C-alpha cells in the first residue's frame, strides 16, 4: 500500500464496516425474500404510532386554561410526581390531559378535586380483576415465574410458596429450571428446605425443559396441588433464551394440557420505562397473566405498572415488600396509588 | 441496544436538525423534544432540568454564529453536554502500596454485584495482570456464596468464604462489628497469605433505606478501608436511580460506578442521573451474562448510544482485538482494487462473527440499527451464506465471474445450491448481493468516503451525522492510531 493520506488502520476500519454492512444487507435481503421465516409481527410499532398522536401540546393548553397562579403549580407538581414515579412521559401526559378535560367540563374546581380525580382514575386503571392466583379445575395448578436477571424471581417463588402452603393443607412442588446461573438451583433448594416443600432440580447446565418435564410428571403422579416453576433470569432481548421459556411452557402443556394456569412476571419496582418492553417481550412467548412487583419496600414507586396494565392488560397480582418469605402481599390498587402520589 | 436506542433522542434531534434558522423559539421547541426523549430514557427529572438549562444557555449563546448549520449546532451542544455530564473517562482502580488492593462492591439487590465481581476479577487478571481473590461477604441471600464459588472456579481464582451460619466463636464474641466485616478481614488475611494482590469483596445486596444493612456496609468500610468502593447499578433503573445512588454515596462515599445489563434495550438514562447526582464516574459497563462482558465506560460512546448514533468506536476497538491486521490489510487492498472475491467475502463474514453477536455488532454501526428494524436477528443468519460459499469450488471463489457471466454459471449455481442444501434462488440472491457489494466498494475507491458512498447508493441513514460534521474515518481513526504511524513517529 502506498504511503498516502489513508493509513492502513483506516483501511481496516473501512473493511470491518463494509463487512458488517455486507452482513446487514445479506440478512435484509434474505429476510425480505422469506417473510414467513421467523417474522413475529411487531405490535410495538403500531402501539407506538398510536401513542405518538396523544403526545404534545397538552401541558401547554392546560397551563393556558388554568392561567398561572396556584393551579398551574398544582398541575406542574402533579406532572412531576407522576414522572418521578416512573409512570412515563406518555401516560403522564395522558393523565394530565384527563385532568384538563375534567377541568374543561367544570367537574374539577379545586386542588383536592384534581387530586381525587387523578387517584380515582389510576385506581380504576389498576383495579378490576381480583389479585388472586388462577386455579386449575383439577390439580396441579401450574405456575411459571419469569423475569429478567435480578428482578427477584427466586425470592418471589419462595414468597409465593409460603402463601400457598400457609393453610397447611396444600402440597407445593418447586421446579428449579434456572440451570444457567451459578448456584441458582442451590438458592431455590435452600428456600425449599426452609419452607419444607419438595423440589425437582437438574444439574447446572441441564435442559430446563427437561427439569420441567420431570417436575410435571412428579406433580401429577404424587398428587401435588401446585407446581411452581422458577426460571432463569433472561433479558427480554435474548431471543434464544426467550424461546427456551416457550419450550418450558410447551413441555408443561404436554403433561397438563390446560397449563400453565398462571404465568407471573416478576418486575423490579426500580425499573424504569424498559419494563414495558420487558412485559411485551415476555408476553410474546408466555401467556403472562399477572405481575409480581418486587422490591416495592424501597423508595421506587413502580409506576410503570400503570402503563403495563393500560397497554398490555396485565394486572399486578402481588407486591414484594422485603426479603422474608412472609413479605409478599396481594396487590391493593388503592394503597398503591396513594403511595404513588405521596 | 439496537433499534430501540435510535428512537427517542435521535428523533428529537433530527427534528432540530431539519429546522432552518436557529431562533430562541425553535430552540425551546426542540428542547421540549429532548426533554421528552430523556424522560423516556429514564434520566431523572431534576437532572433533565439542569441539562436542558445548560444546553439552552449554550445554544442561545451560539445564535449569532453564522455559516454553521443551526441544527448541527444544537446537536453538537446536546451531544457535548451529554458527554460532559457523563465523563470523564476514568477506569483507574486505586491501588494500595503495601498489602493487597481492596475493591468493595455494593449495590441494590439484583443489580448484578456477584456477576460483576467475577467480571471485574477476569478483567483485572487479563488486562491488568493482577491476582485477585474473591471474598463472599454476602451472608444474606441463600446460595450467594455458592454462586461466587462457582464463578471463582470458572475463572480459576481463589474464593474466600465462611459458613454464614457459624457462630462468631469464642474470640469472635469479643470482637466488635458485624460478621460481614469479620469475613472480609479474614479474606484480606487469606489474600496476603496466598500471595494475591487484589481483594474483591462481594457484599450483600440491600435497599438503600435498610439501616441495619447500611450500617454493616459502613462497618466493612471502616474496618477494611478499601481503596475502591464500586456501586453496581442496573441500567434499566428508572427515576429511583438518583435516590439510591445518592444514599449509597452519602453513606459510603463510593469511588465509581459499574453499570450493568446494558446488553438489553434499556436506554440507560441512569448513567446520566447517577453521574450528575453523585459526581462519581462510571468505570465499567456490563454487556452480557458471560464473564468477559465487562467493558470500560466511555462517555462519548454512551452519549452517542443514547443519541442513537451507534457506537462505531467500540466496534473498531473490538475489531482490533479479533482482526488479523496483515490479512485484513491484504484483503482490503484487494477489495479496493476491485479484485474482491468470495474468499474475501467469507473471510469478512467470519471476522464479523468473531466480533460478537451480530445483533450487537450491527447496533454499534450508526444507522444500521434503524435499517434493520423489524428484522428478527437470531444469531445464525450468516450460516446459510457461509454454507453457500463453502459449497463453491476454490476456483469459483477466487473467480466470481464463473458464477456470474460464465456460460456454465447456471449449472454451477445449481450444483452449489444442492451442495449447500438450499435452493438456486438462495444462491442467486447471494451472488446478487456480492455484485452489489462489489459495486459499493468500487464507489468507495472512487469517492474515498464511506459516507458519500452510502448516500449515493440510496441507503439512507447508514452512516451517522456526527456532531460537528466529523467524518467517520476521522472519528474512528482518532481512537485508533496505527502501529505504522507510531513507528514512523518514533523514527
PDB file of N, CA and C in Angstrom, chain A residues 1 3 9 11-13 15 18-22 24 26-27 29 33 38-39 48 55 80 83-84 86 89 149-150 180-183 187 235-237 239 243 270 272-274 277-278 295 297 299-300, chain B residues 4 7 40 42 45 49 109-110 141-143 146-147 150 207-209 236-240 261 263-266 289 323 328 333 335-336 345 348 358-359 362 365 374 376 378 385 433 437 462 480 482:
ATOM      1  N   UNK A   1       0.836  -1.199   0.000  1.00  0.00           N
ATOM      2  CA  UNK A   1       0.000   0.000   0.000  1.00  0.00           C
ATOM      3  C   UNK A   1       0.872   1.250   0.000  1.00  0.00           C
ATOM      4  N   UNK A   3       2.230   5.014   0.621  1.00  0.00           N
ATOM      5  CA  UNK A   3       2.331   5.878   1.779  1.00  0.00           C
ATOM      6  C   UNK A   3       1.494   7.141   1.539  1.00  0.00           C
ATOM      7  N   UNK A   9      -4.726   1.575   9.004  1.00  0.00           N
ATOM      8  CA  UNK A   9      -5.755   1.391  10.021  1.00  0.00           C
ATOM      9  C   UNK A   9      -7.119   1.813   9.495  1.00  0.00           C
ATOM     10  N   UNK A  11      -8.026   1.703   6.458  1.00  0.00           N
ATOM     11  CA  UNK A  11      -8.486   0.618   5.579  1.00  0.00           C
ATOM     12  C   UNK A  11      -9.144  -0.481   6.395  1.00  0.00           C
ATOM     13  N   UNK A  12      -8.496  -0.798   7.485  1.00  0.00           N
ATOM     14  CA  UNK A  12      -9.014  -1.874   8.336  1.00  0.00           C
ATOM     15  C   UNK A  12     -10.418  -1.540   8.829  1.00  0.00           C
ATOM     16  N   UNK A  13     -10.543  -0.320   9.278  1.00  0.00           N
ATOM     17  CA  UNK A  13     -11.847   0.108   9.785  1.00  0.00           C
ATOM     18  C   UNK A  13     -12.884   0.031   8.666  1.00  0.00           C
ATOM     19  N   UNK A  15     -12.844  -1.746   6.113  1.00  0.00           N
ATOM     20  CA  UNK A  15     -13.125  -3.140   5.774  1.00  0.00           C
ATOM     21  C   UNK A  15     -14.137  -3.751   6.735  1.00  0.00           C
ATOM     22  N   UNK A  18     -17.498  -2.230   6.170  1.00  0.00           N
ATOM     23  CA  UNK A  18     -18.076  -2.796   4.958  1.00  0.00           C
ATOM     24  C   UNK A  18     -18.555  -4.222   5.227  1.00  0.00           C
ATOM     25  N   UNK A  19     -17.737  -4.954   5.976  1.00  0.00           N
ATOM     26  CA  UNK A  19     -18.113  -6.330   6.301  1.00  0.00           C
ATOM     27  C   UNK A  19     -19.447  -6.396   7.008  1.00  0.00           C
ATOM     28  N   UNK A  20     -19.607  -5.549   7.968  1.00  0.00           N
ATOM     29  CA  UNK A  20     -20.859  -5.578   8.724  1.00  0.00           C
ATOM     30  C   UNK A  20     -22.015  -5.137   7.840  1.00  0.00           C
ATOM     31  N   UNK A  21     -21.744  -4.136   7.012  1.00  0.00           N
ATOM     32  CA  UNK A  21     -22.798  -3.687   6.108  1.00  0.00           C
ATOM     33  C   UNK A  21     -23.179  -4.812   5.153  1.00  0.00           C
ATOM     34  N   UNK A  22     -22.172  -5.566   4.708  1.00  0.00           N
ATOM     35  CA  UNK A  22     -22.453  -6.725   3.857  1.00  0.00           C
ATOM     36  C   UNK A  22     -23.405  -7.665   4.575  1.00  0.00           C
ATOM     37  N   UNK A  24     -25.362  -7.020   7.005  1.00  0.00           N
ATOM     38  CA  UNK A  24     -26.671  -6.397   7.188  1.00  0.00           C
ATOM     39  C   UNK A  24     -27.505  -6.513   5.919  1.00  0.00           C
ATOM     40  N   UNK A  26     -27.098  -8.618   3.501  1.00  0.00           N
ATOM     41  CA  UNK A  26     -27.398 -10.025   3.225  1.00  0.00           C
ATOM     42  C   UNK A  26     -28.639 -10.451   3.981  1.00  0.00           C
ATOM     43  N   UNK A  27     -28.646 -10.119   5.248  1.00  0.00           N
ATOM     44  CA  UNK A  27     -29.769 -10.547   6.077  1.00  0.00           C
ATOM     45  C   UNK A  27     -31.053  -9.854   5.656  1.00  0.00           C
ATOM     46  N   UNK A  29     -31.841  -8.735   2.759  1.00  0.00           N
ATOM     47  CA  UNK A  29     -32.317  -9.323   1.511  1.00  0.00           C
ATOM     48  C   UNK A  29     -32.998 -10.658   1.761  1.00  0.00           C
ATOM     49  N   UNK A  33     -36.991 -11.638   1.354  1.00  0.00           N
ATOM     50  CA  UNK A  33     -37.442 -12.656   0.411  1.00  0.00           C
ATOM     51  C   UNK A  33     -38.279 -13.727   1.085  1.00  0.00           C
ATOM     52  N   UNK A  38     -39.645 -16.745  10.651  1.00  0.00           N
ATOM     53  CA  UNK A  38     -39.373 -16.143  11.956  1.00  0.00           C
ATOM     54  C   UNK A  38     -39.838 -14.696  12.089  1.00  0.00           C
ATOM     55  N   UNK A  39     -40.818 -14.305  11.317  1.00  0.00           N
ATOM     56  CA  UNK A  39     -41.240 -12.931  11.468  1.00  0.00           C
ATOM     57  C   UNK A  39     -42.393 -12.829  12.453  1.00  0.00           C
ATOM     58  N   UNK A  48     -46.809   2.259  19.310  1.00  0.00           N
ATOM     59  CA  UNK A  48     -46.027   3.474  19.470  1.00  0.00           C
ATOM     60  C   UNK A  48     -46.600   4.594  18.591  1.00  0.00           C
ATOM     61  N   UNK A  55     -49.413  12.659  22.118  1.00  0.00           N
ATOM     62  CA  UNK A  55     -48.370  13.452  22.747  1.00  0.00           C
ATOM     63  C   UNK A  55     -48.439  14.917  22.356  1.00  0.00           C
ATOM     64  N   UNK A  80     -44.937  16.331  37.761  1.00  0.00           N
ATOM     65  CA  UNK A  80     -43.638  15.932  38.272  1.00  0.00           C
ATOM     66  C   UNK A  80     -43.730  14.666  39.110  1.00  0.00           C
ATOM     67  N   UNK A  83     -44.181  11.716  36.838  1.00  0.00           N
ATOM     68  CA  UNK A  83     -42.951  11.377  36.123  1.00  0.00           C
ATOM     69  C   UNK A  83     -41.944  10.715  37.050  1.00  0.00           C
ATOM     70  N   UNK A  84     -41.831  11.249  38.247  1.00  0.00           N
ATOM     71  CA  UNK A  84     -40.876  10.697  39.202  1.00  0.00           C
ATOM     72  C   UNK A  84     -41.269   9.301  39.668  1.00  0.00           C
ATOM     73  N   UNK A  86     -42.127   7.031  37.737  1.00  0.00           N
ATOM     74  CA  UNK A  86     -41.854   6.156  36.596  1.00  0.00           C
ATOM     75  C   UNK A  86     -43.094   5.822  35.783  1.00  0.00           C
ATOM     76  N   UNK A  89     -43.553   9.360  30.358  1.00  0.00           N
ATOM     77  CA  UNK A  89     -43.965  10.662  29.847  1.00  0.00           C
ATOM     78  C   UNK A  89     -45.296  10.576  29.080  1.00  0.00           C
ATOM     79  N   UNK A 149     -32.984 -10.760  34.656  1.00  0.00           N
ATOM     80  CA  UNK A 149     -31.998 -11.049  35.688  1.00  0.00           C
ATOM     81  C   UNK A 149     -32.108 -10.067  36.843  1.00  0.00           C
ATOM     82  N   UNK A 150     -32.067 -10.636  38.027  1.00  0.00           N
ATOM     83  CA  UNK A 150     -32.018  -9.774  39.204  1.00  0.00           C
ATOM     84  C   UNK A 150     -33.313  -9.105  39.590  1.00  0.00           C
ATOM     85  N   UNK A 180     -28.963 -22.203  34.619  1.00  0.00           N
ATOM     86  CA  UNK A 180     -27.900 -21.416  33.984  1.00  0.00           C
ATOM     87  C   UNK A 180     -27.033 -20.679  34.999  1.00  0.00           C
ATOM     88  N   UNK A 181     -27.673 -19.845  35.810  1.00  0.00           N
ATOM     89  CA  UNK A 181     -26.868 -19.024  36.712  1.00  0.00           C
ATOM     90  C   UNK A 181     -26.221 -19.881  37.788  1.00  0.00           C
ATOM     91  N   UNK A 182     -24.986 -19.536  38.071  1.00  0.00           N
ATOM     92  CA  UNK A 182     -24.247 -20.259  39.087  1.00  0.00           C
ATOM     93  C   UNK A 182     -25.035 -20.262  40.393  1.00  0.00           C
ATOM     94  N   UNK A 183     -25.243 -21.446  40.945  1.00  0.00           N
ATOM     95  CA  UNK A 183     -25.843 -21.610  42.272  1.00  0.00           C
ATOM     96  C   UNK A 183     -27.302 -21.174  42.390  1.00  0.00           C
ATOM     97  N   UNK A 187     -29.892 -21.907  45.537  1.00  0.00           N
ATOM     98  CA  UNK A 187     -30.668 -20.850  46.174  1.00  0.00           C
ATOM     99  C   UNK A 187     -32.116 -21.291  46.388  1.00  0.00           C
ATOM    100  N   UNK A 235     -32.623 -11.515  29.832  1.00  0.00           N
ATOM    101  CA  UNK A 235     -33.013 -10.239  29.266  1.00  0.00           C
ATOM    102  C   UNK A 235     -33.962 -10.539  28.117  1.00  0.00           C
ATOM    103  N   UNK A 236     -35.001  -9.738  28.050  1.00  0.00           N
ATOM    104  CA  UNK A 236     -36.058  -9.974  27.072  1.00  0.00           C
ATOM    105  C   UNK A 236     -35.568  -9.805  25.643  1.00  0.00           C
ATOM    106  N   UNK A 237     -34.362  -9.276  25.487  1.00  0.00           N
ATOM    107  CA  UNK A 237     -33.835  -9.074  24.142  1.00  0.00           C
ATOM    108  C   UNK A 237     -33.114 -10.315  23.621  1.00  0.00           C
ATOM    109  N   UNK A 239     -33.381 -13.541  22.220  1.00  0.00           N
ATOM    110  CA  UNK A 239     -34.438 -14.336  21.587  1.00  0.00           C
ATOM    111  C   UNK A 239     -34.309 -15.831  21.899  1.00  0.00           C
ATOM    112  N   UNK A 243     -37.097 -18.121  23.678  1.00  0.00           N
ATOM    113  CA  UNK A 243     -37.697 -19.334  23.084  1.00  0.00           C
ATOM    114  C   UNK A 243     -37.628 -20.508  24.047  1.00  0.00           C
ATOM    115  N   UNK A 270     -37.887  -0.854  40.809  1.00  0.00           N
ATOM    116  CA  UNK A 270     -36.995   0.254  40.467  1.00  0.00           C
ATOM    117  C   UNK A 270     -36.837   0.424  38.956  1.00  0.00           C
ATOM    118  N   UNK A 272     -37.324   1.324  35.179  1.00  0.00           N
ATOM    119  CA  UNK A 272     -37.949   2.455  34.517  1.00  0.00           C
ATOM    120  C   UNK A 272     -38.766   2.039  33.315  1.00  0.00           C
ATOM    121  N   UNK A 273     -38.700   2.852  32.280  1.00  0.00           N
ATOM    122  CA  UNK A 273     -39.538   2.660  31.101  1.00  0.00           C
ATOM    123  C   UNK A 273     -39.294   1.331  30.394  1.00  0.00           C
ATOM    124  N   UNK A 274     -38.146   0.754  30.607  1.00  0.00           N
ATOM    125  CA  UNK A 274     -37.826  -0.502  29.952  1.00  0.00           C
ATOM    126  C   UNK A 274     -38.767  -1.640  30.373  1.00  0.00           C
ATOM    127  N   UNK A 277     -41.229  -2.777  27.775  1.00  0.00           N
ATOM    128  CA  UNK A 277     -40.639  -3.655  26.756  1.00  0.00           C
ATOM    129  C   UNK A 277     -40.466  -5.070  27.279  1.00  0.00           C
ATOM    130  N   UNK A 278     -40.021  -5.148  28.518  1.00  0.00           N
ATOM    131  CA  UNK A 278     -39.879  -6.470  29.136  1.00  0.00           C
ATOM    132  C   UNK A 278     -41.195  -7.221  29.079  1.00  0.00           C
ATOM    133  N   UNK A 295     -39.573  -5.663  45.311  1.00  0.00           N
ATOM    134  CA  UNK A 295     -38.734  -4.584  45.873  1.00  0.00           C
ATOM    135  C   UNK A 295     -39.486  -3.265  46.016  1.00  0.00           C
ATOM    136  N   UNK A 297     -40.490  -2.182  48.679  1.00  0.00           N
ATOM    137  CA  UNK A 297     -40.202  -1.631  50.000  1.00  0.00           C
ATOM    138  C   UNK A 297     -39.118  -0.560  49.955  1.00  0.00           C
ATOM    139  N   UNK A 299     -37.539   2.994  47.792  1.00  0.00           N
ATOM    140  CA  UNK A 299     -38.140   4.294  47.526  1.00  0.00           C
ATOM    141  C   UNK A 299     -38.758   4.360  46.130  1.00  0.00           C
ATOM    142  N   UNK A 300     -38.552   3.312  45.331  1.00  0.00           N
ATOM    143  CA  UNK A 300     -39.124   3.310  43.987  1.00  0.00           C
ATOM    144  C   UNK A 300     -40.627   3.092  44.072  1.00  0.00           C
TER     145      UNK A 300
ATOM    146  N   UNK B   4     -34.165   0.100  19.403  1.00  0.00           N
ATOM    147  CA  UNK B   4     -34.889   0.938  20.350  1.00  0.00           C
ATOM    148  C   UNK B   4     -34.112   2.198  20.684  1.00  0.00           C
ATOM    149  N   UNK B   7     -34.559   5.360  18.666  1.00  0.00           N
ATOM    150  CA  UNK B   7     -35.866   6.014  18.588  1.00  0.00           C
ATOM    151  C   UNK B   7     -35.867   7.420  19.156  1.00  0.00           C
ATOM    152  N   UNK B  40     -38.005   9.472  28.505  1.00  0.00           N
ATOM    153  CA  UNK B  40     -38.214   8.105  28.011  1.00  0.00           C
ATOM    154  C   UNK B  40     -36.975   7.243  28.219  1.00  0.00           C
ATOM    155  N   UNK B  42     -35.304   7.357  30.857  1.00  0.00           N
ATOM    156  CA  UNK B  42     -35.196   7.180  32.308  1.00  0.00           C
ATOM    157  C   UNK B  42     -34.180   8.089  32.974  1.00  0.00           C
ATOM    158  N   UNK B  45     -35.665  13.351  36.550  1.00  0.00           N
ATOM    159  CA  UNK B  45     -36.265  14.644  36.235  1.00  0.00           C
ATOM    160  C   UNK B  45     -35.400  15.857  36.612  1.00  0.00           C
ATOM    161  N   UNK B  49     -33.709  18.730  34.041  1.00  0.00           N
ATOM    162  CA  UNK B  49     -33.897  20.177  34.137  1.00  0.00           C
ATOM    163  C   UNK B  49     -32.559  20.901  33.995  1.00  0.00           C
ATOM    164  N   UNK B 109     -30.192  -5.082  45.621  1.00  0.00           N
ATOM    165  CA  UNK B 109     -30.360  -6.492  45.249  1.00  0.00           C
ATOM    166  C   UNK B 109     -30.639  -6.611  43.758  1.00  0.00           C
ATOM    167  N   UNK B 110     -30.016  -7.602  43.165  1.00  0.00           N
ATOM    168  CA  UNK B 110     -30.329  -7.889  41.772  1.00  0.00           C
ATOM    169  C   UNK B 110     -29.706  -6.948  40.772  1.00  0.00           C
ATOM    170  N   UNK B 141     -28.265 -13.531  51.188  1.00  0.00           N
ATOM    171  CA  UNK B 141     -29.014 -14.260  50.170  1.00  0.00           C
ATOM    172  C   UNK B 141     -28.596 -15.727  50.181  1.00  0.00           C
ATOM    173  N   UNK B 142     -29.585 -16.612  50.148  1.00  0.00           N
ATOM    174  CA  UNK B 142     -29.250 -18.029  50.101  1.00  0.00           C
ATOM    175  C   UNK B 142     -28.397 -18.319  48.870  1.00  0.00           C
ATOM    176  N   UNK B 143     -27.361 -19.096  49.065  1.00  0.00           N
ATOM    177  CA  UNK B 143     -26.519 -19.596  47.981  1.00  0.00           C
ATOM    178  C   UNK B 143     -25.703 -18.518  47.271  1.00  0.00           C
ATOM    179  N   UNK B 146     -22.250 -19.797  47.235  1.00  0.00           N
ATOM    180  CA  UNK B 146     -22.068 -20.834  46.218  1.00  0.00           C
ATOM    181  C   UNK B 146     -21.874 -20.205  44.847  1.00  0.00           C
ATOM    182  N   UNK B 147     -22.665 -19.172  44.579  1.00  0.00           N
ATOM    183  CA  UNK B 147     -22.584 -18.512  43.277  1.00  0.00           C
ATOM    184  C   UNK B 147     -21.181 -17.959  43.046  1.00  0.00           C
ATOM    185  N   UNK B 150     -18.705 -20.754  42.398  1.00  0.00           N
ATOM    186  CA  UNK B 150     -18.768 -21.278  41.027  1.00  0.00           C
ATOM    187  C   UNK B 150     -18.035 -20.338  40.073  1.00  0.00           C
ATOM    188  N   UNK B 207     -31.447  -2.739  50.148  1.00  0.00           N
ATOM    189  CA  UNK B 207     -32.107  -1.495  49.822  1.00  0.00           C
ATOM    190  C   UNK B 207     -31.349  -0.371  50.512  1.00  0.00           C
ATOM    191  N   UNK B 208     -31.300   0.771  49.842  1.00  0.00           N
ATOM    192  CA  UNK B 208     -30.553   1.888  50.386  1.00  0.00           C
ATOM    193  C   UNK B 208     -31.197   2.464  51.641  1.00  0.00           C
ATOM    194  N   UNK B 209     -32.436   2.048  51.916  1.00  0.00           N
ATOM    195  CA  UNK B 209     -33.077   2.579  53.123  1.00  0.00           C
ATOM    196  C   UNK B 209     -33.061   1.565  54.260  1.00  0.00           C
ATOM    197  N   UNK B 236     -31.328  -0.575  33.756  1.00  0.00           N
ATOM    198  CA  UNK B 236     -32.763  -0.444  33.495  1.00  0.00           C
ATOM    199  C   UNK B 236     -33.463   0.402  34.557  1.00  0.00           C
ATOM    200  N   UNK B 237     -32.699   0.833  35.556  1.00  0.00           N
ATOM    201  CA  UNK B 237     -33.297   1.571  36.655  1.00  0.00           C
ATOM    202  C   UNK B 237     -33.981   2.853  36.175  1.00  0.00           C
ATOM    203  N   UNK B 238     -35.102   3.150  36.784  1.00  0.00           N
ATOM    204  CA  UNK B 238     -35.855   4.341  36.414  1.00  0.00           C
ATOM    205  C   UNK B 238     -35.482   5.541  37.263  1.00  0.00           C
ATOM    206  N   UNK B 239     -36.481   6.331  37.601  1.00  0.00           N
ATOM    207  CA  UNK B 239     -36.270   7.579  38.318  1.00  0.00           C
ATOM    208  C   UNK B 239     -35.610   7.366  39.683  1.00  0.00           C
ATOM    209  N   UNK B 240     -35.776   6.186  40.237  1.00  0.00           N
ATOM    210  CA  UNK B 240     -35.250   5.911  41.573  1.00  0.00           C
ATOM    211  C   UNK B 240     -33.722   5.902  41.612  1.00  0.00           C
ATOM    212  N   UNK B 261     -26.183  -4.747  32.727  1.00  0.00           N
ATOM    213  CA  UNK B 261     -27.318  -5.138  31.878  1.00  0.00           C
ATOM    214  C   UNK B 261     -27.511  -4.195  30.693  1.00  0.00           C
ATOM    215  N   UNK B 263     -26.693  -4.911  27.863  1.00  0.00           N
ATOM    216  CA  UNK B 263     -26.934  -5.709  26.661  1.00  0.00           C
ATOM    217  C   UNK B 263     -28.425  -5.783  26.351  1.00  0.00           C
ATOM    218  N   UNK B 264     -29.230  -5.299  27.265  1.00  0.00           N
ATOM    219  CA  UNK B 264     -30.664  -5.240  26.984  1.00  0.00           C
ATOM    220  C   UNK B 264     -30.966  -4.031  26.113  1.00  0.00           C
ATOM    221  N   UNK B 265     -32.232  -3.636  26.056  1.00  0.00           N
ATOM    222  CA  UNK B 265     -32.558  -2.492  25.210  1.00  0.00           C
ATOM    223  C   UNK B 265     -32.898  -1.253  26.021  1.00  0.00           C
ATOM    224  N   UNK B 266     -32.520  -1.266  27.303  1.00  0.00           N
ATOM    225  CA  UNK B 266     -32.750  -0.074  28.107  1.00  0.00           C
ATOM    226  C   UNK B 266     -31.868   1.043  27.586  1.00  0.00           C
ATOM    227  N   UNK B 289     -24.145 -11.752  30.151  1.00  0.00           N
ATOM    228  CA  UNK B 289     -24.003 -12.591  31.333  1.00  0.00           C
ATOM    229  C   UNK B 289     -22.645 -13.273  31.419  1.00  0.00           C
ATOM    230  N   UNK B 323      -9.324  -8.938  14.704  1.00  0.00           N
ATOM    231  CA  UNK B 323      -8.940  -8.953  13.294  1.00  0.00           C
ATOM    232  C   UNK B 323      -7.429  -9.087  13.143  1.00  0.00           C
ATOM    233  N   UNK B 328      -6.146  -8.525   7.057  1.00  0.00           N
ATOM    234  CA  UNK B 328      -7.185  -7.535   6.773  1.00  0.00           C
ATOM    235  C   UNK B 328      -6.678  -6.519   5.762  1.00  0.00           C
ATOM    236  N   UNK B 333      -6.769  -4.276   0.489  1.00  0.00           N
ATOM    237  CA  UNK B 333      -6.151  -3.841  -0.754  1.00  0.00           C
ATOM    238  C   UNK B 333      -6.874  -4.447  -1.943  1.00  0.00           C
ATOM    239  N   UNK B 335      -9.793  -5.575  -2.001  1.00  0.00           N
ATOM    240  CA  UNK B 335     -11.149  -5.033  -2.025  1.00  0.00           C
ATOM    241  C   UNK B 335     -11.194  -3.721  -2.797  1.00  0.00           C
ATOM    242  N   UNK B 336     -10.242  -2.863  -2.486  1.00  0.00           N
ATOM    243  CA  UNK B 336     -10.294  -1.545  -3.098  1.00  0.00           C
ATOM    244  C   UNK B 336      -9.737  -1.523  -4.518  1.00  0.00           C
ATOM    245  N   UNK B 345     -15.101 -12.412   0.865  1.00  0.00           N
ATOM    246  CA  UNK B 345     -16.460 -12.320   1.403  1.00  0.00           C
ATOM    247  C   UNK B 345     -16.578 -13.227   2.638  1.00  0.00           C
ATOM    248  N   UNK B 348     -14.572 -12.110   5.558  1.00  0.00           N
ATOM    249  CA  UNK B 348     -15.199 -10.972   6.233  1.00  0.00           C
ATOM    250  C   UNK B 348     -16.347 -11.399   7.130  1.00  0.00           C
ATOM    251  N   UNK B 358     -24.260 -10.866  16.202  1.00  0.00           N
ATOM    252  CA  UNK B 358     -24.479  -9.990  15.054  1.00  0.00           C
ATOM    253  C   UNK B 358     -25.339  -8.789  15.413  1.00  0.00           C
ATOM    254  N   UNK B 359     -26.362  -9.095  16.206  1.00  0.00           N
ATOM    255  CA  UNK B 359     -27.305  -8.059  16.585  1.00  0.00           C
ATOM    256  C   UNK B 359     -26.577  -6.913  17.291  1.00  0.00           C
ATOM    257  N   UNK B 362     -24.205  -4.999  14.830  1.00  0.00           N
ATOM    258  CA  UNK B 362     -24.920  -4.098  13.923  1.00  0.00           C
ATOM    259  C   UNK B 362     -25.444  -2.883  14.653  1.00  0.00           C
ATOM    260  N   UNK B 365     -23.093   0.020  14.652  1.00  0.00           N
ATOM    261  CA  UNK B 365     -22.862   0.847  13.480  1.00  0.00           C
ATOM    262  C   UNK B 365     -24.004   1.830  13.339  1.00  0.00           C
ATOM    263  N   UNK B 374     -37.158  -4.385  12.744  1.00  0.00           N
ATOM    264  CA  UNK B 374     -38.167  -5.329  12.285  1.00  0.00           C
ATOM    265  C   UNK B 374     -37.576  -6.625  11.785  1.00  0.00           C
ATOM    266  N   UNK B 376     -35.752  -9.832  12.654  1.00  0.00           N
ATOM    267  CA  UNK B 376     -35.534 -10.566  13.882  1.00  0.00           C
ATOM    268  C   UNK B 376     -34.218 -11.327  13.796  1.00  0.00           C
ATOM    269  N   UNK B 378     -31.424 -13.728  14.900  1.00  0.00           N
ATOM    270  CA  UNK B 378     -31.299 -14.859  15.812  1.00  0.00           C
ATOM    271  C   UNK B 378     -29.847 -15.216  16.094  1.00  0.00           C
ATOM    272  N   UNK B 385     -25.388 -18.353   4.430  1.00  0.00           N
ATOM    273  CA  UNK B 385     -24.500 -17.669   3.491  1.00  0.00           C
ATOM    274  C   UNK B 385     -23.158 -18.391   3.449  1.00  0.00           C
ATOM    275  N   UNK B 433     -26.115 -10.079  -4.149  1.00  0.00           N
ATOM    276  CA  UNK B 433     -25.565  -9.258  -3.072  1.00  0.00           C
ATOM    277  C   UNK B 433     -24.091  -9.008  -3.261  1.00  0.00           C
ATOM    278  N   UNK B 437     -22.281  -5.484  -3.466  1.00  0.00           N
ATOM    279  CA  UNK B 437     -21.143  -5.186  -2.590  1.00  0.00           C
ATOM    280  C   UNK B 437     -19.954  -4.657  -3.378  1.00  0.00           C
ATOM    281  N   UNK B 462     -27.406   5.147   6.771  1.00  0.00           N
ATOM    282  CA  UNK B 462     -26.446   4.087   7.022  1.00  0.00           C
ATOM    283  C   UNK B 462     -25.346   4.599   7.929  1.00  0.00           C
ATOM    284  N   UNK B 480      -7.769   5.314  17.162  1.00  0.00           N
ATOM    285  CA  UNK B 480      -7.107   4.103  16.705  1.00  0.00           C
ATOM    286  C   UNK B 480      -5.834   4.448  15.958  1.00  0.00           C
ATOM    287  N   UNK B 482      -2.543   4.104  14.177  1.00  0.00           N
ATOM    288  CA  UNK B 482      -1.996   2.928  13.519  1.00  0.00           C
ATOM    289  C   UNK B 482      -0.615   2.618  14.063  1.00  0.00           C
TER     290      UNK B 482
END
